[in-house]
Amino acid sequence: MILLSITTTKNSGWREKIKEANKLGLKEIALFPTCLNKKQREELYFLLKKSTIKNIPFVHLRSDMNLEELDFFIKNYKTEVFNIHTQAQYPLIHDYSKYKSKIYIENVFQEFDKKELKNFAGICLDLSHLENDRLLNKKRFSKNIKIIEKYSLPIGCNHISAIKNFTHLDKSGELRYDEHHFENFSEFDYLKNYPPKYFSQFIAIEVTNSLSQQLKVRDYLFDSLFHKNFLNVQIDFSKFFVIPREETEFWIQKVIRELKIVNDKLQILDIFAGTGCLGIAVSKNIKNSFVDFVDNDKKAIEQIKINLKLNKISSKRYKIYKSDLFKKLEGKKYNVILANPPYVAKERLNEVQDTIKEFEPKIAWFGGKRGLVIISKFLKEAKNFLNKDGKIYFEFDPFQKEEVERIAKKENYQIQFFKDQFQKFRYAKLNFRDPISKI
Ligand SMILES: C[S@@+](CC[C@H](N)C(=O)[O-])C[C@H]1O[C@@H](n2cnc3c(N)ncnc32)[C@H](O)[C@@H]1O
C-alpha cells in the first residue's frame, strides 16, 4: 500500500493536516512524529483520537518513544511496522525487544550495520536517501546495495520523497538532491529505476505537501511504477518482477489475429506464464477461450491471480496450476499451447538487458549453457497435450533458431519460424505429426 503521510518537521503544519484528513474523510495514513517532543506528541495523540483516522499501519519511531506509545499505536491504530534510525545516530533509550519483529532500520546517510539489522526485523528502505547516495556518494550506495542483495534481509517498509534536479544544503550543511517537498510528479520518476523487490507492503510518501496533493501523487505512482499496458490489458508485476517484453507483445498480437479467424471454443495453455500476460491477452481478445495458466514459482502464481482480477476475467474462464512443466496437467488436451520459456543462454549473459541481469529472478530467464534445457524438455512433452489439430506457439532467442529446428524435427513436429518487429527470428509455430499414424 502507498500511504499518505503526516510529517512533523518545522513547517509541515501537522495540526492543519489532521484537519485536512477530517475534511477528506481519510481513514488511513503513515505518521512521522519525528520532530515532536513528549508534550507535542500528547497533543498529536489527542487530536488523532478525535479524527477520522482509524488506521496508522506505519509509524516513525523516535528513539525517546516509550513502550506505552508503541502499545497505543498497535492497539488503537493497528500499526504493523515502525522504522528507527541507527543507534549510531540516535541511541535507543528504551528496550524495544518486545516489538523487534515490527521494527525496521532506515538508511539515513549511513552504511547499514549488519549486526544491528539482525537485532531487528530488517530494513526500512528510504529510496530517496538511497538515490541521493547514488548521485552523491557512490561508495555508500554500492555498499548498501551489496548488503541488501547479499543478506536478502527483509525490506519491511519504505519512505519515498522527491529528488530534485539541483542540489541544496540541508541544515547540517550536507549537499542533497532529496527533499521532503515536491513541485512536480516527475520528482518521483527515479523510483522507476528500482526493482519492485526494493519496495515493501508499506510505502510512505514522506513529504510536507498537503494531503490532497499527496493523493494525486499516489495515483501517479501506482500507475507508473508497477504497471504496464500489454496489448489492451493491464499487467501488474509488483509481486513477480518479470516485465513483459515488446517482442512478446508483438508475436502474441499476431497469434491472436490468427486465432480470431478460427473463432472456435479454444482450450488454451499458457505455460511458463510468469505474470500471465500471454493468457490474459488471449482471454480478453478471444471470447470463446478457456485458459490454463502454469508456472512453477509461487510468486508468479500470486501475480497471475492479481492480473486476472485486474483485467476482470471471469473465474469460469481459467484455471491456474503451480506445476513443474506439465506434471499437474495429466490427461489434458489443448487447441493452443503458448510458451515463453526461460531461454537465455548462460554464455550470452553479457548481451541481455541490464534489468534482467540485475534484478529479475534468474530462473525466469536462464535456460542453461545454450538456453535450450527447458525448451528441449518442453518440446518433448508438449505433443502429448495437443488436440488433433493443436498448435504450439513459442518464443526463443534468435541465435537458437537452428538448434530449435533440430530439436523440433527430432520430436516429430512441423515447424514454421517468424520474425519479430526487429526483423529477428523470435517465435515458432509447431504442430505434431504423429509418425505412427502415417504408417
Ligand atoms: C520468461 S518467463 C515468462 C514470462 C511471461 N511470459 C511474462 O512475460 O510475464 C519464464 C517463466 O517460466 C517459469 N518457469 C521456469 N521453469 C519452469 C518449469 N520447469 N515449470 C514451469 N514454469 C517454469 C518461470 O517462473 C517464469 O515465470
CSV table of C-alpha atoms and ligand atoms in Angstrom, one decimal:
chain,number,residue,atom,x,y,z
A,1,MET,CA,0.0,0.0,0.0
A,2,ILE,CA,1.1,3.5,-0.8
A,3,LEU,CA,0.4,5.7,2.3
A,4,LEU,CA,-0.2,9.4,2.6
A,5,SER,CA,1.8,10.9,5.5
A,6,ILE,CA,1.6,13.4,8.3
A,7,THR,CA,5.1,14.6,8.9
A,8,THR,CA,6.1,16.9,11.7
A,9,THR,CA,9.1,19.0,10.6
A,10,LYS,CA,9.0,22.7,11.5
A,11,ASN,CA,6.8,24.0,8.7
A,12,SER,CA,4.9,20.8,8.0
A,13,GLY,CA,1.7,22.1,9.6
A,14,TRP,CA,0.8,18.7,11.2
A,15,ARG,CA,-2.3,20.2,13.1
A,16,GLU,CA,-3.7,21.5,9.8
A,17,LYS,CA,-3.0,18.1,8.2
A,18,ILE,CA,-5.2,16.4,10.8
A,19,LYS,CA,-8.0,18.9,10.0
A,20,GLU,CA,-7.5,18.2,6.3
A,21,ALA,CA,-7.7,14.5,6.9
A,22,ASN,CA,-11.0,15.0,8.6
A,23,LYS,CA,-12.3,17.1,5.7
A,24,LEU,CA,-11.2,14.5,3.2
A,25,GLY,CA,-12.6,11.7,5.4
A,26,LEU,CA,-9.2,9.9,5.4
A,27,LYS,CA,-9.1,6.8,7.4
A,28,GLU,CA,-5.5,5.7,6.9
A,29,ILE,CA,-2.2,7.4,6.9
A,30,ALA,CA,1.5,6.9,7.9
A,31,LEU,CA,2.7,9.0,10.8
A,32,PHE,CA,6.1,10.7,11.4
A,33,PRO,CA,6.2,12.2,14.9
A,34,THR,CA,9.9,12.6,14.2
A,35,CYS,CA,10.2,16.2,15.4
A,36,LEU,CA,7.8,16.3,18.3
A,37,ASN,CA,8.7,16.3,22.0
A,38,LYS,CA,6.6,14.3,24.5
A,39,LYS,CA,4.2,17.2,25.2
A,40,GLN,CA,3.6,17.8,21.5
A,41,ARG,CA,3.1,14.1,20.9
A,42,GLU,CA,0.4,14.0,23.6
A,43,GLU,CA,-1.4,16.8,21.7
A,44,LEU,CA,-1.0,14.8,18.5
A,45,TYR,CA,-2.4,11.7,20.0
A,46,PHE,CA,-5.4,13.6,21.4
A,47,LEU,CA,-6.2,15.1,18.0
A,48,LEU,CA,-5.8,11.8,16.3
A,49,LYS,CA,-8.4,10.2,18.7
A,50,LYS,CA,-11.0,12.8,17.6
A,51,SER,CA,-10.1,12.5,13.9
A,52,THR,CA,-11.4,10.3,11.0
A,53,ILE,CA,-8.1,8.4,11.0
A,54,LYS,CA,-8.6,4.8,12.2
A,55,ASN,CA,-5.5,3.0,10.8
A,56,ILE,CA,-1.9,4.0,11.0
A,57,PRO,CA,-0.1,0.9,9.6
A,58,PHE,CA,3.4,2.6,9.6
A,59,VAL,CA,4.9,4.9,12.3
A,60,HIS,CA,8.3,6.6,12.5
A,61,LEU,CA,9.7,5.7,15.9
A,62,ARG,CA,11.7,8.4,17.8
A,63,SER,CA,14.4,7.0,20.0
A,64,ASP,CA,12.7,8.5,23.1
A,65,MET,CA,9.2,7.0,22.5
A,66,ASN,CA,8.4,4.6,25.3
A,67,LEU,CA,6.7,1.2,25.0
A,68,GLU,CA,3.3,2.6,26.0
A,69,GLU,CA,3.4,4.7,22.9
A,70,LEU,CA,4.1,1.7,20.8
A,71,ASP,CA,1.3,-0.2,22.5
A,72,PHE,CA,-1.0,2.8,21.9
A,73,PHE,CA,-0.4,2.6,18.2
A,74,ILE,CA,-0.7,-1.1,17.9
A,75,LYS,CA,-3.9,-1.3,20.0
A,76,ASN,CA,-5.7,1.7,18.6
A,77,TYR,CA,-4.4,2.1,15.1
A,78,LYS,CA,-3.4,-1.5,14.1
A,79,THR,CA,0.2,-0.4,13.5
A,80,GLU,CA,2.1,-3.1,11.7
A,81,VAL,CA,5.6,-1.6,11.2
A,82,PHE,CA,7.8,1.0,12.8
A,83,ASN,CA,11.1,2.5,11.5
A,84,ILE,CA,14.0,3.8,13.5
A,85,HIS,CA,17.3,5.4,12.7
A,86,THR,CA,20.5,3.6,13.5
A,87,GLN,CA,21.7,3.6,17.1
A,88,ALA,CA,24.9,5.3,16.0
A,89,GLN,CA,22.8,8.3,15.1
A,90,TYR,CA,20.1,8.1,17.8
A,91,PRO,CA,20.9,5.7,20.7
A,92,LEU,CA,17.8,4.0,21.9
A,93,ILE,CA,16.6,4.9,25.4
A,94,HIS,CA,14.0,2.1,25.8
A,95,ASP,CA,14.1,-1.6,25.3
A,96,TYR,CA,12.1,-2.5,22.2
A,97,SER,CA,12.8,-6.2,22.2
A,98,LYS,CA,9.1,-6.9,22.7
A,99,TYR,CA,8.3,-5.4,19.3
A,100,LYS,CA,11.5,-6.2,17.4
A,101,SER,CA,9.6,-8.1,14.7
A,102,LYS,CA,7.9,-4.9,13.8
A,103,ILE,CA,10.8,-2.5,13.8
A,104,TYR,CA,12.9,-1.8,10.7
A,105,ILE,CA,16.1,0.3,10.4
A,106,GLU,CA,16.2,3.1,8.0
A,107,ASN,CA,19.2,4.1,5.8
A,108,VAL,CA,19.7,7.8,6.7
A,109,PHE,CA,23.0,8.6,5.1
A,110,GLN,CA,24.9,5.8,6.7
A,111,GLU,CA,26.0,2.3,5.7
A,112,PHE,CA,23.8,-0.4,7.1
A,113,ASP,CA,25.2,-2.2,10.1
A,114,LYS,CA,24.6,-6.0,9.5
A,115,LYS,CA,24.7,-6.8,13.2
A,116,GLU,CA,22.2,-4.1,14.2
A,117,LEU,CA,19.9,-5.1,11.3
A,118,LYS,CA,19.8,-8.7,12.6
A,119,ASN,CA,18.6,-7.5,16.1
A,120,PHE,CA,15.5,-6.0,14.4
A,121,ALA,CA,13.1,-7.1,11.7
A,122,GLY,CA,15.1,-5.8,8.8
A,123,ILE,CA,15.4,-2.7,6.6
A,124,CYS,CA,13.2,0.4,6.2
A,125,LEU,CA,14.5,1.4,2.8
A,126,ASP,CA,14.3,5.1,2.2
A,127,LEU,CA,14.6,5.2,-1.6
A,128,SER,CA,15.1,9.0,-1.8
A,129,HIS,CA,18.1,8.7,0.6
A,130,LEU,CA,19.4,5.7,-1.5
A,131,GLU,CA,19.0,7.7,-4.7
A,132,ASN,CA,20.7,10.7,-3.1
A,133,ASP,CA,23.6,8.4,-2.3
A,134,ARG,CA,23.7,7.1,-5.9
A,135,LEU,CA,24.1,10.7,-7.1
A,136,LEU,CA,26.5,12.0,-4.5
A,137,ASN,CA,28.1,9.1,-2.6
A,138,LYS,CA,28.6,6.1,-4.9
A,139,LYS,CA,30.7,4.2,-2.4
A,140,ARG,CA,28.0,4.2,0.3
A,141,PHE,CA,25.3,3.5,-2.4
A,142,SER,CA,27.2,0.4,-3.6
A,143,LYS,CA,27.9,-0.9,-0.1
A,144,ASN,CA,24.2,-0.6,0.9
A,145,ILE,CA,23.1,-2.3,-2.3
A,146,LYS,CA,25.6,-5.1,-1.7
A,147,ILE,CA,24.2,-5.6,1.9
A,148,ILE,CA,20.6,-5.6,0.6
A,149,GLU,CA,21.4,-8.2,-2.2
A,150,LYS,CA,23.8,-10.4,-0.3
A,151,TYR,CA,22.0,-10.9,3.0
A,152,SER,CA,18.5,-10.7,1.5
A,153,LEU,CA,17.2,-9.1,4.7
A,154,PRO,CA,13.5,-8.3,4.5
A,155,ILE,CA,12.6,-4.8,3.4
A,156,GLY,CA,9.6,-4.2,5.6
A,157,CYS,CA,8.7,-0.6,4.8
A,158,ASN,CA,9.8,2.3,2.6
A,159,HIS,CA,10.0,6.1,2.7
A,160,ILE,CA,9.8,7.9,-0.6
A,161,SER,CA,10.4,11.7,-1.1
A,162,ALA,CA,11.2,14.0,-4.0
A,163,ILE,CA,14.5,14.0,-5.9
A,164,LYS,CA,15.2,17.5,-7.4
A,165,ASN,CA,17.4,18.1,-10.4
A,166,PHE,CA,19.5,20.6,-8.4
A,167,THR,CA,21.3,20.3,-5.0
A,168,HIS,CA,20.6,22.2,-1.8
A,169,LEU,CA,22.4,22.4,1.5
A,170,ASP,CA,20.4,20.9,4.4
A,171,LYS,CA,20.6,22.4,7.9
A,172,SER,CA,23.6,20.3,8.9
A,173,GLY,CA,25.5,21.6,5.8
A,174,GLU,CA,25.1,18.4,3.7
A,175,LEU,CA,24.6,18.7,0.0
A,176,ARG,CA,21.4,16.9,-1.1
A,177,TYR,CA,19.1,16.2,-4.0
A,178,ASP,CA,16.3,14.7,-1.9
A,179,GLU,CA,13.7,16.9,-0.4
A,180,HIS,CA,10.5,16.4,1.7
A,181,HIS,CA,8.5,18.6,-0.6
A,182,PHE,CA,7.6,18.1,-4.3
A,183,GLU,CA,6.7,20.5,-7.0
A,184,ASN,CA,6.2,18.0,-9.9
A,185,PHE,CA,5.3,14.4,-10.0
A,186,SER,CA,8.4,13.8,-12.2
A,187,GLU,CA,10.4,14.3,-9.0
A,188,PHE,CA,9.4,10.7,-8.1
A,189,ASP,CA,10.4,9.2,-11.5
A,190,TYR,CA,13.7,8.0,-10.1
A,191,LEU,CA,11.7,5.2,-8.4
A,192,LYS,CA,11.1,3.6,-11.8
A,193,ASN,CA,14.8,2.6,-11.8
A,194,TYR,CA,14.5,0.4,-8.7
A,195,PRO,CA,13.0,-3.1,-8.9
A,196,PRO,CA,9.8,-3.9,-7.2
A,197,LYS,CA,11.6,-6.2,-4.8
A,198,TYR,CA,13.1,-3.0,-3.2
A,199,PHE,CA,9.5,-1.9,-2.4
A,200,SER,CA,7.5,-3.3,0.5
A,201,GLN,CA,4.0,-3.6,1.6
A,202,PHE,CA,4.1,-0.2,3.4
A,203,ILE,CA,5.3,2.7,1.3
A,204,ALA,CA,5.0,6.1,3.0
A,205,ILE,CA,5.1,9.3,0.8
A,206,GLU,CA,7.3,11.3,3.2
A,207,VAL,CA,6.5,14.9,2.2
A,208,THR,CA,5.2,18.1,3.7
A,209,ASN,CA,2.8,18.7,0.8
A,210,SER,CA,-1.0,18.8,1.6
A,211,LEU,CA,-2.8,15.5,1.8
A,212,SER,CA,-4.8,16.3,-1.4
A,213,GLN,CA,-1.5,16.8,-3.3
A,214,GLN,CA,-0.3,13.5,-1.9
A,215,LEU,CA,-3.5,11.8,-3.1
A,216,LYS,CA,-2.6,12.9,-6.6
A,217,VAL,CA,1.0,11.8,-6.4
A,218,ARG,CA,-0.2,8.4,-5.0
A,219,ASP,CA,-2.3,7.8,-8.2
A,220,TYR,CA,0.6,8.8,-10.4
A,221,LEU,CA,2.9,6.4,-8.6
A,222,PHE,CA,0.6,3.5,-8.7
A,223,ASP,CA,0.1,3.8,-12.5
A,224,SER,CA,3.7,4.5,-13.3
A,225,LEU,CA,5.6,2.1,-11.1
A,226,PHE,CA,4.3,-1.4,-11.3
A,227,HIS,CA,2.0,-1.5,-14.3
A,228,LYS,CA,2.5,-2.0,-18.0
A,229,ASN,CA,0.0,-1.9,-20.8
A,230,PHE,CA,0.4,-5.1,-22.7
A,231,LEU,CA,-1.8,-5.0,-25.9
A,232,ASN,CA,-5.2,-3.9,-24.4
A,233,VAL,CA,-4.6,-5.5,-21.0
A,234,GLN,CA,-3.1,-4.1,-17.7
A,235,ILE,CA,-0.2,-6.1,-16.3
A,236,ASP,CA,0.9,-5.7,-12.7
A,237,PHE,CA,4.4,-7.0,-12.0
A,238,SER,CA,4.8,-5.8,-8.4
A,239,LYS,CA,4.8,-9.3,-6.9
A,240,PHE,CA,6.8,-11.2,-9.6
A,241,PHE,CA,9.3,-8.9,-11.3
A,242,VAL,CA,9.3,-10.0,-14.9
A,243,ILE,CA,8.5,-7.1,-17.2
A,244,PRO,CA,6.6,-8.3,-20.3
A,245,ARG,CA,8.7,-7.5,-23.4
A,246,GLU,CA,7.7,-5.7,-26.5
A,247,GLU,CA,8.9,-8.7,-28.7
A,248,THR,CA,6.5,-10.9,-26.8
A,249,GLU,CA,3.7,-8.4,-27.2
A,250,PHE,CA,4.4,-8.3,-31.0
A,251,TRP,CA,4.1,-12.0,-31.5
A,252,ILE,CA,1.1,-12.7,-29.3
A,253,GLN,CA,-0.8,-10.0,-31.2
A,254,LYS,CA,-0.1,-11.9,-34.4
A,255,VAL,CA,-1.2,-15.1,-32.8
A,256,ILE,CA,-4.5,-13.5,-31.5
A,257,ARG,CA,-5.3,-12.3,-35.1
A,258,GLU,CA,-4.9,-15.9,-36.3
A,259,LEU,CA,-7.0,-17.4,-33.6
A,260,LYS,CA,-9.7,-14.8,-34.1
A,261,ILE,CA,-10.2,-16.1,-37.6
A,262,VAL,CA,-10.9,-19.7,-36.3
A,263,ASN,CA,-13.1,-18.3,-33.5
A,264,ASP,CA,-13.8,-21.7,-32.1
A,265,LYS,CA,-14.2,-22.6,-28.5
A,266,LEU,CA,-10.5,-22.8,-27.8
A,267,GLN,CA,-8.8,-24.6,-24.9
A,268,ILE,CA,-5.5,-22.8,-24.4
A,269,LEU,CA,-2.5,-23.4,-22.2
A,270,ASP,CA,-0.2,-20.5,-21.2
A,271,ILE,CA,2.8,-22.4,-19.8
A,272,PHE,CA,5.8,-20.6,-18.2
A,273,ALA,CA,3.1,-17.9,-17.6
A,274,GLY,CA,5.1,-15.5,-15.3
A,275,THR,CA,2.8,-12.5,-15.0
A,276,GLY,CA,0.1,-14.3,-17.1
A,277,CYS,CA,0.3,-11.6,-19.8
A,278,LEU,CA,0.0,-14.0,-22.8
A,279,GLY,CA,-3.0,-15.9,-21.5
A,280,ILE,CA,-4.8,-12.8,-20.2
A,281,ALA,CA,-4.3,-11.0,-23.6
A,282,VAL,CA,-5.8,-14.1,-25.3
A,283,SER,CA,-8.8,-14.3,-22.8
A,284,LYS,CA,-9.5,-10.6,-23.2
A,285,ASN,CA,-9.5,-10.8,-27.1
A,286,ILE,CA,-10.9,-14.2,-27.8
A,287,LYS,CA,-14.3,-14.5,-26.1
A,288,ASN,CA,-14.7,-18.3,-26.5
A,289,SER,CA,-11.4,-19.2,-25.0
A,290,PHE,CA,-10.6,-21.1,-21.8
A,291,VAL,CA,-7.1,-20.7,-20.5
A,292,ASP,CA,-5.0,-22.9,-18.1
A,293,PHE,CA,-2.0,-20.9,-16.6
A,294,VAL,CA,1.1,-22.8,-15.5
A,295,ASP,CA,4.2,-21.7,-13.6
A,296,ASN,CA,6.4,-23.3,-11.0
A,297,ASP,CA,7.0,-20.2,-9.0
A,298,LYS,CA,4.6,-19.3,-6.2
A,299,LYS,CA,5.1,-15.6,-6.6
A,300,ALA,CA,4.2,-15.9,-10.3
A,301,ILE,CA,1.0,-17.8,-9.3
A,302,GLU,CA,0.1,-14.9,-6.9
A,303,GLN,CA,0.8,-12.4,-9.7
A,304,ILE,CA,-1.3,-14.2,-12.3
A,305,LYS,CA,-4.2,-14.2,-9.8
A,306,ILE,CA,-3.8,-10.4,-9.3
A,307,ASN,CA,-3.7,-9.8,-13.1
A,308,LEU,CA,-6.7,-11.9,-13.8
A,309,LYS,CA,-8.7,-9.9,-11.3
A,310,LEU,CA,-7.3,-6.6,-12.6
A,311,ASN,CA,-8.5,-7.4,-16.1
A,312,LYS,CA,-11.9,-8.7,-14.8
A,313,ILE,CA,-11.5,-12.2,-16.4
A,314,SER,CA,-14.4,-14.4,-15.2
A,315,SER,CA,-13.2,-17.2,-12.9
A,316,LYS,CA,-15.2,-19.6,-15.2
A,317,ARG,CA,-12.7,-18.9,-18.0
A,318,TYR,CA,-9.4,-20.0,-16.5
A,319,LYS,CA,-7.6,-22.4,-14.1
A,320,ILE,CA,-4.2,-21.8,-12.5
A,321,TYR,CA,-1.6,-24.6,-11.8
A,322,LYS,CA,1.6,-24.4,-9.8
A,323,SER,CA,3.4,-27.1,-11.7
A,324,ASP,CA,6.8,-28.1,-13.0
A,325,LEU,CA,6.2,-28.2,-16.7
A,326,PHE,CA,3.2,-30.5,-17.5
A,327,LYS,CA,3.3,-32.6,-14.3
A,328,LYS,CA,0.0,-31.4,-12.9
A,329,LEU,CA,-1.8,-31.5,-16.3
A,330,GLU,CA,-2.1,-35.2,-16.9
A,331,GLY,CA,-4.8,-36.1,-19.4
A,332,LYS,CA,-5.4,-32.6,-20.6
A,333,LYS,CA,-5.6,-31.6,-24.3
A,334,TYR,CA,-5.3,-28.2,-25.8
A,335,ASN,CA,-6.0,-26.5,-29.1
A,336,VAL,CA,-3.2,-24.0,-28.5
A,337,ILE,CA,-0.2,-24.0,-26.3
A,338,LEU,CA,1.5,-20.6,-25.7
A,339,ALA,CA,5.0,-20.6,-24.2
A,340,ASN,CA,7.6,-18.0,-23.3
A,341,PRO,CA,10.1,-20.4,-21.7
A,342,PRO,CA,13.3,-19.4,-19.9
A,343,TYR,CA,15.6,-19.5,-22.9
A,344,VAL,CA,18.5,-17.1,-22.2
A,345,ALA,CA,21.8,-18.9,-22.6
A,346,LYS,CA,24.3,-18.5,-19.8
A,347,GLU,CA,27.0,-17.9,-22.4
A,348,ARG,CA,25.0,-14.8,-23.6
A,349,LEU,CA,24.8,-13.2,-20.2
A,350,ASN,CA,26.7,-10.1,-21.2
A,351,GLU,CA,24.3,-9.3,-24.0
A,352,VAL,CA,21.0,-9.4,-22.1
A,353,GLN,CA,19.3,-6.3,-20.8
A,354,ASP,CA,20.6,-4.8,-17.6
A,355,THR,CA,17.2,-5.2,-15.7
A,356,ILE,CA,17.2,-8.9,-16.4
A,357,LYS,CA,20.7,-9.4,-15.2
A,358,GLU,CA,20.5,-7.3,-12.1
A,359,PHE,CA,17.0,-7.7,-10.7
A,360,GLU,CA,14.8,-10.3,-12.4
A,361,PRO,CA,14.6,-13.8,-11.0
A,362,LYS,CA,17.3,-15.8,-12.8
A,363,ILE,CA,15.0,-18.9,-13.0
A,364,ALA,CA,12.6,-16.8,-15.1
A,365,TRP,CA,15.0,-16.3,-18.0
A,366,PHE,CA,18.0,-18.6,-17.9
A,367,GLY,CA,17.8,-21.9,-19.7
A,368,GLY,CA,21.2,-23.5,-19.1
A,369,LYS,CA,24.5,-23.0,-21.0
A,370,ARG,CA,22.9,-22.7,-24.5
A,371,GLY,CA,19.5,-21.7,-23.2
A,372,LEU,CA,17.9,-24.9,-24.5
A,373,VAL,CA,17.5,-27.1,-21.4
A,374,ILE,CA,13.8,-26.1,-20.7
A,375,ILE,CA,12.9,-25.7,-24.4
A,376,SER,CA,14.0,-29.4,-25.0
A,377,LYS,CA,12.0,-30.7,-22.1
A,378,PHE,CA,9.0,-28.6,-23.1
A,379,LEU,CA,9.0,-29.9,-26.7
A,380,LYS,CA,9.5,-33.5,-25.7
A,381,GLU,CA,6.3,-33.4,-23.6
A,382,ALA,CA,4.1,-30.7,-25.2
A,383,LYS,CA,2.9,-33.0,-28.1
A,384,ASN,CA,1.1,-35.3,-25.6
A,385,PHE,CA,-1.1,-32.4,-24.6
A,386,LEU,CA,-2.2,-31.2,-28.1
A,387,ASN,CA,-5.5,-31.9,-29.7
A,388,LYS,CA,-5.5,-33.5,-33.1
A,389,ASP,CA,-5.0,-30.1,-34.9
A,390,GLY,CA,-3.4,-28.4,-31.9
A,391,LYS,CA,-0.7,-25.9,-32.3
A,392,ILE,CA,2.2,-24.6,-30.2
A,393,TYR,CA,3.5,-21.0,-30.4
A,394,PHE,CA,6.7,-20.3,-28.5
A,395,GLU,CA,9.4,-17.7,-28.1
A,396,PHE,CA,13.1,-18.3,-28.3
A,397,ASP,CA,16.4,-16.4,-28.8
A,398,PRO,CA,17.1,-15.6,-32.4
A,399,PHE,CA,20.6,-17.3,-32.2
A,400,GLN,CA,18.9,-20.6,-31.2
A,401,LYS,CA,16.9,-20.9,-34.5
A,402,GLU,CA,18.9,-23.8,-35.9
A,403,GLU,CA,19.0,-25.8,-32.7
A,404,VAL,CA,15.3,-25.2,-32.1
A,405,GLU,CA,14.6,-26.6,-35.6
A,406,ARG,CA,16.8,-29.6,-34.9
A,407,ILE,CA,15.0,-30.4,-31.6
A,408,ALA,CA,11.6,-29.8,-33.1
A,409,LYS,CA,12.3,-32.2,-36.0
A,410,LYS,CA,13.7,-34.9,-33.7
A,411,GLU,CA,10.4,-34.7,-31.7
A,412,ASN,CA,8.4,-35.0,-35.0
A,413,TYR,CA,7.0,-31.5,-35.2
A,414,GLN,CA,6.4,-29.4,-38.3
A,415,ILE,CA,7.8,-26.0,-37.6
A,416,GLN,CA,7.5,-22.5,-39.1
A,417,PHE,CA,9.6,-19.6,-37.9
A,418,PHE,CA,8.6,-16.0,-37.7
A,419,LYS,CA,10.4,-12.7,-37.1
A,420,ASP,CA,9.8,-10.0,-34.5
A,421,GLN,CA,9.5,-6.2,-35.1
A,422,PHE,CA,13.3,-6.0,-35.2
A,423,GLN,CA,13.5,-8.5,-38.1
A,424,LYS,CA,14.9,-11.2,-35.9
A,425,PHE,CA,13.6,-14.8,-35.8
A,426,ARG,CA,11.8,-14.8,-32.5
A,427,TYR,CA,8.9,-17.2,-32.4
A,428,ALA,CA,7.8,-20.5,-33.9
A,429,LYS,CA,4.5,-22.3,-34.7
A,430,LEU,CA,4.5,-26.0,-34.4
A,431,ASN,CA,2.1,-28.9,-35.0
A,432,PHE,CA,2.8,-32.5,-34.3
A,433,ARG,CA,2.9,-35.2,-37.0
A,434,ASP,CA,2.4,-38.5,-35.3
A,435,PRO,CA,4.8,-40.8,-37.2
A,436,ILE,CA,2.8,-43.9,-36.1
A,437,SER,CA,-0.5,-42.7,-37.6
A,438,LYS,CA,1.2,-42.2,-41.0
A,439,ILE,CA,2.0,-45.9,-41.4
B,1,LIG,C1,10.5,-15.8,-19.4
B,1,LIG,S1,9.5,-16.0,-18.0
B,1,LIG,C2,7.9,-15.9,-18.7
B,1,LIG,C3,7.4,-14.5,-18.8
B,1,LIG,C4,6.0,-14.3,-19.0
B,1,LIG,N1,5.5,-14.7,-20.3
B,1,LIG,C5,5.7,-12.8,-18.8
B,1,LIG,O1,6.1,-12.1,-19.7
B,1,LIG,O2,5.3,-12.5,-17.8
B,1,LIG,C6,9.6,-17.7,-17.8
B,1,LIG,C7,8.7,-18.3,-16.7
B,1,LIG,O3,8.9,-19.7,-16.6
B,1,LIG,C8,8.7,-20.1,-15.3
B,1,LIG,N2,9.4,-21.4,-15.2
B,1,LIG,C9,10.7,-21.7,-15.2
B,1,LIG,N3,10.9,-23.1,-15.2
B,1,LIG,C10,9.7,-23.6,-15.1
B,1,LIG,C11,9.2,-25.0,-15.0
B,1,LIG,N4,10.1,-26.0,-15.0
B,1,LIG,N5,7.9,-25.2,-15.0
B,1,LIG,C12,7.0,-24.2,-15.0
B,1,LIG,N6,7.4,-22.9,-15.1
B,1,LIG,C13,8.7,-22.6,-15.1
B,1,LIG,C14,9.4,-19.0,-14.5
B,1,LIG,O4,8.9,-19.0,-13.2
B,1,LIG,C15,9.0,-17.8,-15.3
B,1,LIG,O5,7.8,-17.2,-14.8
